[in-house]
């Protein structure tokens, strides 16, 4: 795992940002490893698990160990992390911090090639398996994406899990995408899994009130590598639960969908979205009224080939994220 920290750099009259690899600040070498079933995944959960105001890291390992690194940096000093014991889990593809039970401690939703798990935060960077009374069913699929939201006046979250190839399908892996699942709360516990079908090998999910009407929807970005021809990008109504259709103005879009990032970058209060892929990275402007418009080529976000210009083969976009890297008040896109 590379750990990059920004440092200011001045060249002439220009101020830029230089990223320095700080992997040496980790007490052990962390890597995401594995065969075909770990060619995708490898996420980090960044959270403050001991309420000291500093970010800690839970790193997925694939077939290698997943680890919890607690920030031990002194204020104004060198970056330093200490490994903290946590329940050993294999086949971890990613993780997300979320306060499931509203006790003020962040929990970890851990995605796996196999049963997903929730590790309950107990404070002071201690975690344990979610108690049986939570009735959480983690399934047994190959999970590669996740999102969550609080629906209505619920004080427990609704969880969405996106799954990749159904490895039990003897005709796979092509055109053998698994179904996805939604899990809604029932009181202070979780109800049964609800299938979202069809599934098209989901690699990213995003719950967003993208129309700004107070109603969240679930966006799913799907990998054409394995659905091949009969799939598409998807948007789901959460209530009532149904996939958006072309008749509703949701045009069919096919991508080697990998990552999703969303931010209002035009200042009109409506969130834009970026969908990474192989070749074109698609930025869509939110026109309002449920209409998304592909950005013109001149915007410069498609990034079809490696930026150095020495290779004409298509770029593969994976993770995408907005943030103001150079503190100029404008969002940048990683």
Short mmCIF file of C-alpha atoms in Angstrom, two decimals:
data_model
loop_
_atom_site.label_atom_id
_atom_site.label_comp_id
_atom_site.label_asym_id
_atom_site.label_seq_id
_atom_site.Cartn_x
_atom_site.Cartn_y
_atom_site.Cartn_z
CA UNK A 1 0.00 0.00 0.00
CA UNK A 2 1.34 3.42 -0.96
CA UNK A 3 0.58 6.20 1.49
CA UNK A 4 0.83 9.63 -0.13
CA UNK A 5 0.92 12.85 1.85
CA UNK A 6 0.77 16.31 0.23
CA UNK A 7 3.51 18.86 0.75
CA UNK A 8 3.48 22.41 -0.66
CA UNK A 9 6.05 23.19 -3.31
CA UNK A 10 6.88 26.47 -4.99
CA UNK A 11 8.26 26.77 -8.50
CA UNK A 12 8.82 30.36 -9.59
CA UNK A 13 5.60 32.21 -8.87
CA UNK A 14 3.46 29.09 -8.94
CA UNK A 15 2.31 27.15 -5.91
CA UNK A 16 1.65 23.46 -6.43
CA UNK A 17 1.26 20.27 -4.46
CA UNK A 18 3.86 17.53 -4.31
CA UNK A 19 2.77 14.11 -3.06
CA UNK A 20 5.37 12.16 -1.13
CA UNK A 21 5.15 8.40 -0.56
CA UNK A 22 4.91 7.89 3.19
CA UNK A 23 4.48 4.11 3.16
CA UNK A 24 7.46 3.91 5.50
CA UNK A 25 5.20 5.42 8.18
CA UNK A 26 3.33 2.10 8.32
CA UNK A 27 4.74 -0.48 10.73
CA UNK A 28 4.39 -3.30 8.17
CA UNK A 29 4.17 -3.51 4.40
CA UNK A 30 0.49 -3.67 3.50
CA UNK A 31 -0.60 -5.00 0.10
CA UNK A 32 -3.76 -6.17 -1.61
CA UNK A 33 -3.08 -9.58 -3.13
CA UNK A 34 -4.79 -12.57 -4.72
CA UNK A 35 -5.75 -14.35 -7.89
CA UNK A 36 -8.58 -13.53 -10.29
CA UNK A 37 -11.11 -13.06 -7.49
CA UNK A 38 -9.06 -10.14 -6.18
CA UNK A 39 -8.30 -8.40 -9.48
CA UNK A 40 -10.94 -5.87 -8.39
CA UNK A 41 -11.31 -4.37 -4.92
CA UNK A 42 -8.69 -3.29 -2.42
CA UNK A 43 -10.37 -0.43 -0.64
CA UNK A 44 -9.51 1.54 2.47
CA UNK A 45 -11.80 2.71 5.23
CA UNK A 46 -10.55 5.97 6.75
CA UNK A 47 -12.10 6.83 10.11
CA UNK A 48 -11.28 8.29 13.50
CA UNK A 49 -11.81 5.22 15.67
CA UNK A 50 -10.47 6.68 18.94
CA UNK A 51 -11.86 10.23 18.81
CA UNK A 52 -8.46 11.92 18.80
CA UNK A 53 -9.20 13.96 15.68
CA UNK A 54 -6.72 12.05 13.51
CA UNK A 55 -7.59 9.68 10.64
CA UNK A 56 -7.03 5.96 11.17
CA UNK A 57 -7.03 3.35 8.38
CA UNK A 58 -8.51 -0.11 7.89
CA UNK A 59 -6.91 -1.61 4.77
CA UNK A 60 -8.33 -4.52 2.77
CA UNK A 61 -5.84 -7.25 1.90
CA UNK A 62 -7.60 -9.62 -0.48
CA UNK A 63 -5.93 -12.97 0.09
CA UNK A 64 -3.39 -11.18 2.31
CA UNK A 65 -4.26 -9.95 5.81
CA UNK A 66 -6.43 -6.90 6.30
CA UNK A 67 -5.09 -4.55 8.95
CA UNK A 68 -6.07 -1.66 11.18
CA UNK A 69 -3.54 1.16 11.42
CA UNK A 70 -4.02 3.73 14.18
CA UNK A 71 -2.64 7.22 13.63
CA UNK A 72 0.19 7.80 16.10
CA UNK A 73 1.48 11.05 14.58
CA UNK A 74 2.54 13.82 16.92
CA UNK A 75 1.01 17.20 16.13
CA UNK A 76 3.33 18.94 13.71
CA UNK A 77 5.65 15.94 13.64
CA UNK A 78 6.31 13.08 11.28
CA UNK A 79 3.45 10.90 10.09
CA UNK A 80 3.35 7.62 12.03
CA UNK A 81 0.94 4.70 12.35
CA UNK A 82 0.75 1.76 14.76
CA UNK A 83 -0.91 -1.55 13.92
CA UNK A 84 -3.81 -2.37 16.21
CA UNK A 85 -5.18 -5.92 16.62
CA UNK A 86 -8.51 -6.54 14.90
CA UNK A 87 -10.51 -9.63 14.07
CA UNK A 88 -8.58 -11.51 11.35
CA UNK A 89 -10.61 -11.72 8.17
CA UNK A 90 -9.61 -13.15 4.80
CA UNK A 91 -10.88 -12.38 1.31
CA UNK A 92 -11.62 -8.74 2.20
CA UNK A 93 -12.33 -6.62 -0.89
CA UNK A 94 -13.14 -3.33 0.81
CA UNK A 95 -14.58 -1.64 3.89
CA UNK A 96 -16.71 1.36 4.81
CA UNK A 97 -17.04 3.24 8.13
CA UNK A 98 -20.62 3.74 9.33
CA UNK A 99 -22.27 4.20 12.74
CA UNK A 100 -24.86 1.46 12.35
CA UNK A 101 -26.44 1.50 15.81
CA UNK A 102 -26.10 5.21 16.60
CA UNK A 103 -23.94 4.71 19.69
CA UNK A 104 -21.42 7.34 18.61
CA UNK A 105 -18.76 4.79 17.62
CA UNK A 106 -18.04 4.15 13.96
CA UNK A 107 -18.51 0.55 12.86
CA UNK A 108 -16.94 -1.14 9.84
CA UNK A 109 -18.95 -2.73 7.04
CA UNK A 110 -16.47 -5.22 5.57
CA UNK A 111 -16.96 -6.47 2.00
CA UNK A 112 -15.63 -9.91 1.14
CA UNK A 113 -15.47 -12.63 -1.44
CA UNK A 114 -17.75 -14.60 0.83
CA UNK A 115 -19.86 -13.55 3.82
CA UNK A 116 -19.81 -9.80 4.37
CA UNK A 117 -19.44 -8.70 7.96
CA UNK A 118 -20.10 -5.76 10.24
CA UNK A 119 -17.47 -5.09 12.88
CA UNK A 120 -19.02 -3.13 15.72
CA UNK A 121 -16.98 -0.21 16.98
CA UNK A 122 -16.49 -0.18 20.74
CA UNK A 123 -14.35 2.96 21.01
CA UNK A 124 -10.58 3.25 21.41
CA UNK A 125 -10.18 1.50 18.02
CA UNK A 126 -11.61 -1.77 19.34
CA UNK A 127 -13.98 -3.78 17.14
CA UNK A 128 -15.97 -7.00 17.53
CA UNK A 129 -18.36 -8.99 15.34
CA UNK A 130 -21.86 -7.53 15.11
CA UNK A 131 -24.03 -9.14 17.80
CA UNK A 132 -26.55 -11.82 16.72
CA UNK A 133 -29.48 -9.60 17.67
CA UNK A 134 -28.59 -7.34 14.75
CA UNK A 135 -29.71 -10.24 12.47
CA UNK A 136 -27.32 -9.16 9.73
CA UNK A 137 -27.17 -11.58 6.78
CA UNK A 138 -23.88 -11.06 4.95
CA UNK A 139 -24.63 -13.52 2.13
CA UNK A 140 -21.94 -15.56 0.42
CA UNK A 141 -21.46 -13.65 -2.84
CA UNK A 142 -18.38 -11.94 -4.26
CA UNK A 143 -19.12 -8.40 -3.08
CA UNK A 144 -17.38 -5.49 -4.77
CA UNK A 145 -19.46 -2.39 -3.99
CA UNK A 146 -21.52 -0.83 -1.23
CA UNK A 147 -23.54 2.21 -0.29
CA UNK A 148 -25.85 3.15 2.57
CA UNK A 149 -28.46 5.71 3.54
CA UNK A 150 -30.94 6.53 6.28
CA UNK A 151 -34.43 6.35 4.79
CA UNK A 152 -37.19 8.56 6.13
CA UNK A 153 -37.14 8.76 9.93
CA UNK A 154 -35.20 5.51 10.38
CA UNK A 155 -32.32 5.70 12.85
CA UNK A 156 -30.70 2.54 11.43
CA UNK A 157 -29.29 2.53 7.89
CA UNK A 158 -30.42 0.84 4.72
CA UNK A 159 -27.47 -1.09 3.23
CA UNK A 160 -26.88 -1.83 -0.47
CA UNK A 161 -24.40 -4.52 -1.51
CA UNK A 162 -23.22 -4.88 -5.10
CA UNK A 163 -21.91 -8.24 -6.26
CA UNK A 164 -19.65 -9.21 -9.15
CA UNK A 165 -19.51 -12.53 -11.03
CA UNK A 166 -21.51 -15.52 -9.77
CA UNK A 167 -18.63 -17.95 -9.41
CA UNK A 168 -21.05 -20.86 -8.96
CA UNK A 169 -22.38 -20.44 -12.52
CA UNK A 170 -20.80 -23.21 -14.62
CA UNK A 171 -21.29 -21.12 -17.78
CA UNK A 172 -19.36 -18.14 -16.35
CA UNK A 173 -17.58 -15.91 -15.86
CA UNK A 174 -18.89 -14.02 -18.90
CA UNK A 175 -22.60 -13.14 -18.84
CA UNK A 176 -22.75 -14.61 -15.34
CA UNK A 177 -23.24 -11.52 -13.17
CA UNK A 178 -24.70 -12.05 -9.71
CA UNK A 179 -27.69 -10.22 -8.25
CA UNK A 180 -27.30 -7.34 -5.81
CA UNK A 181 -29.01 -6.95 -2.44
CA UNK A 182 -30.67 -4.29 -0.32
CA UNK A 183 -31.01 -4.73 3.44
CA UNK A 184 -33.46 -2.52 5.31
CA UNK A 185 -33.70 -2.07 9.07
CA UNK A 186 -36.46 -3.54 11.18
CA UNK A 187 -36.37 -1.69 14.46
CA UNK A 188 -32.88 -1.97 15.92
CA UNK A 189 -31.96 -4.89 13.68
CA UNK A 190 -31.85 -5.77 9.99
CA UNK A 191 -34.56 -7.41 7.93
CA UNK A 192 -34.07 -10.05 5.24
CA UNK A 193 -32.06 -9.36 2.11
CA UNK A 194 -34.03 -7.99 -0.84
CA UNK A 195 -32.70 -8.97 -4.28
CA UNK A 196 -32.03 -6.22 -6.82
CA UNK A 197 -32.40 -7.99 -10.15
CA UNK A 198 -31.03 -8.03 -12.73
CA UNK A 199 -27.46 -7.46 -11.62
CA UNK A 200 -24.69 -6.58 -14.08
CA UNK A 201 -21.44 -7.00 -12.12
CA UNK A 202 -21.55 -3.93 -9.90
CA UNK A 203 -18.23 -2.28 -9.08
CA UNK A 204 -19.56 0.93 -7.51
CA UNK A 205 -22.74 2.13 -5.82
CA UNK A 206 -23.91 5.56 -4.74
CA UNK A 207 -27.06 6.56 -2.87
CA UNK A 208 -27.84 10.15 -3.79
CA UNK A 209 -30.71 12.61 -3.72
CA UNK A 210 -29.54 13.65 -7.17
CA UNK A 211 -32.83 15.37 -8.05
CA UNK A 212 -32.76 17.35 -4.79
CA UNK A 213 -36.37 16.42 -4.08
CA UNK A 214 -35.71 14.76 -0.74
CA UNK A 215 -35.88 11.24 -2.18
CA UNK A 216 -32.64 9.24 -2.47
CA UNK A 217 -32.01 6.83 -5.34
CA UNK A 218 -29.39 4.13 -5.79
CA UNK A 219 -26.96 4.41 -8.68
CA UNK A 220 -25.00 1.31 -9.74
CA UNK A 221 -22.00 1.32 -12.09
CA UNK A 222 -21.54 -2.02 -13.86
CA UNK A 223 -18.62 -3.74 -15.56
CA UNK A 224 -19.19 -4.54 -19.22
CA UNK A 225 -16.16 -6.84 -19.11
CA UNK A 226 -18.43 -9.57 -17.72
CA UNK A 227 -21.99 -8.60 -18.55
CA UNK A 228 -20.68 -8.28 -22.15
CA UNK A 229 -23.80 -7.10 -23.98
CA UNK A 230 -27.08 -7.40 -22.09
CA UNK A 231 -26.29 -5.01 -19.24
CA UNK A 232 -26.27 -1.27 -18.54
CA UNK A 233 -25.67 1.40 -15.94
CA UNK A 234 -28.52 1.38 -13.46
CA UNK A 235 -30.49 3.77 -11.26
CA UNK A 236 -32.98 2.36 -8.77
CA UNK A 237 -35.90 4.02 -7.03
CA UNK A 238 -35.67 3.01 -3.39
CA UNK A 239 -39.36 3.64 -2.73
CA UNK A 240 -41.12 1.91 -4.34
CA UNK A 241 -38.18 -0.34 -5.20
CA UNK A 242 -37.86 -0.38 -9.00
CA UNK A 243 -35.23 0.27 -11.65
CA UNK A 244 -35.46 3.49 -13.64
CA UNK A 245 -36.52 2.95 -17.25
CA UNK A 246 -35.93 4.71 -20.55
CA UNK A 247 -39.59 5.72 -20.47
CA UNK A 248 -38.76 7.79 -17.38
CA UNK A 249 -35.99 9.54 -19.29
CA UNK A 250 -33.16 7.31 -18.09
CA UNK A 251 -31.21 6.51 -21.29
CA UNK A 252 -29.33 3.24 -21.65
CA UNK A 253 -25.60 3.63 -21.03
CA UNK A 254 -23.02 0.85 -21.27
CA UNK A 255 -19.59 1.22 -19.65
CA UNK A 256 -16.81 -0.82 -18.21
CA UNK A 257 -18.12 0.84 -15.06
CA UNK A 258 -15.63 1.00 -12.22
CA UNK A 259 -15.95 3.99 -9.88
CA UNK A 260 -18.42 6.74 -9.03
CA UNK A 261 -17.77 10.21 -7.64
CA UNK A 262 -20.35 12.95 -7.19
CA UNK A 263 -20.14 16.65 -6.38
CA UNK A 264 -21.87 19.88 -7.36
CA UNK A 265 -19.13 21.46 -9.47
CA UNK A 266 -21.32 24.02 -11.28
CA UNK A 267 -22.68 25.74 -8.18
CA UNK A 268 -26.35 25.23 -9.04
CA UNK A 269 -27.05 22.93 -6.08
CA UNK A 270 -27.39 19.80 -8.22
CA UNK A 271 -24.71 17.09 -8.01
CA UNK A 272 -22.72 16.08 -11.06
CA UNK A 273 -21.36 12.54 -11.37
CA UNK A 274 -18.19 10.93 -12.74
CA UNK A 275 -18.22 7.32 -13.94
CA UNK A 276 -14.83 5.72 -14.55
CA UNK A 277 -14.37 3.10 -17.24
CA UNK A 278 -11.87 1.65 -19.70
CA UNK A 279 -11.21 4.35 -22.27
CA UNK A 280 -13.68 7.16 -21.62
CA UNK A 281 -14.11 8.49 -18.09
CA UNK A 282 -17.61 9.98 -18.22
CA UNK A 283 -18.50 13.23 -16.46
CA UNK A 284 -22.23 13.98 -16.49
CA UNK A 285 -23.72 17.39 -15.75
CA UNK A 286 -26.97 17.46 -13.81
CA UNK A 287 -29.48 19.45 -15.85
CA UNK A 288 -32.29 19.12 -13.30
CA UNK A 289 -35.58 17.36 -13.75
CA UNK A 290 -33.90 13.96 -13.75
CA UNK A 291 -31.71 14.71 -16.79
CA UNK A 292 -27.96 14.01 -16.88
CA UNK A 293 -25.90 15.33 -19.83
CA UNK A 294 -22.51 13.95 -20.85
CA UNK A 295 -19.80 16.60 -20.60
CA UNK A 296 -18.32 17.74 -23.92
CA UNK A 297 -14.86 16.50 -24.87
CA UNK A 298 -13.44 19.99 -24.36
CA UNK A 299 -13.93 19.77 -20.58
CA UNK A 300 -10.92 17.46 -20.50
CA UNK A 301 -12.14 14.76 -18.12
CA UNK A 302 -12.37 11.78 -20.48
CA UNK A 303 -8.73 10.74 -19.95
CA UNK A 304 -8.87 8.07 -22.62
CA UNK A 305 -5.14 7.29 -22.69
CA UNK A 306 -2.31 7.60 -20.13
CA UNK A 307 -1.52 11.25 -19.47
CA UNK A 308 2.21 10.95 -20.26
CA UNK A 309 1.35 10.44 -23.91
CA UNK A 310 3.75 7.55 -24.51
CA UNK A 311 1.07 4.84 -24.76
CA UNK A 312 -1.92 4.84 -27.09
CA UNK A 313 -3.77 2.03 -25.34
CA UNK A 314 -6.87 2.97 -23.34
CA UNK A 315 -6.60 4.02 -19.74
CA UNK A 316 -8.57 2.09 -17.14
CA UNK A 317 -10.18 4.33 -14.55
CA UNK A 318 -10.80 2.77 -11.14
CA UNK A 319 -11.53 4.90 -8.10
CA UNK A 320 -12.68 8.50 -8.55
CA UNK A 321 -12.97 11.21 -5.91
CA UNK A 322 -13.52 14.96 -5.72
CA UNK A 323 -11.54 17.16 -3.34
CA UNK A 324 -9.79 20.52 -3.21
CA UNK A 325 -6.17 19.35 -3.40
CA UNK A 326 -4.46 22.74 -3.67
CA UNK A 327 -6.82 24.78 -1.46
CA UNK A 328 -7.87 27.17 -4.20
CA UNK A 329 -11.58 26.81 -3.43
CA UNK A 330 -12.29 24.66 -6.48
CA UNK A 331 -12.90 20.92 -6.52
CA UNK A 332 -10.28 18.77 -8.22
CA UNK A 333 -10.93 15.26 -9.53
CA UNK A 334 -8.68 12.33 -8.70
#
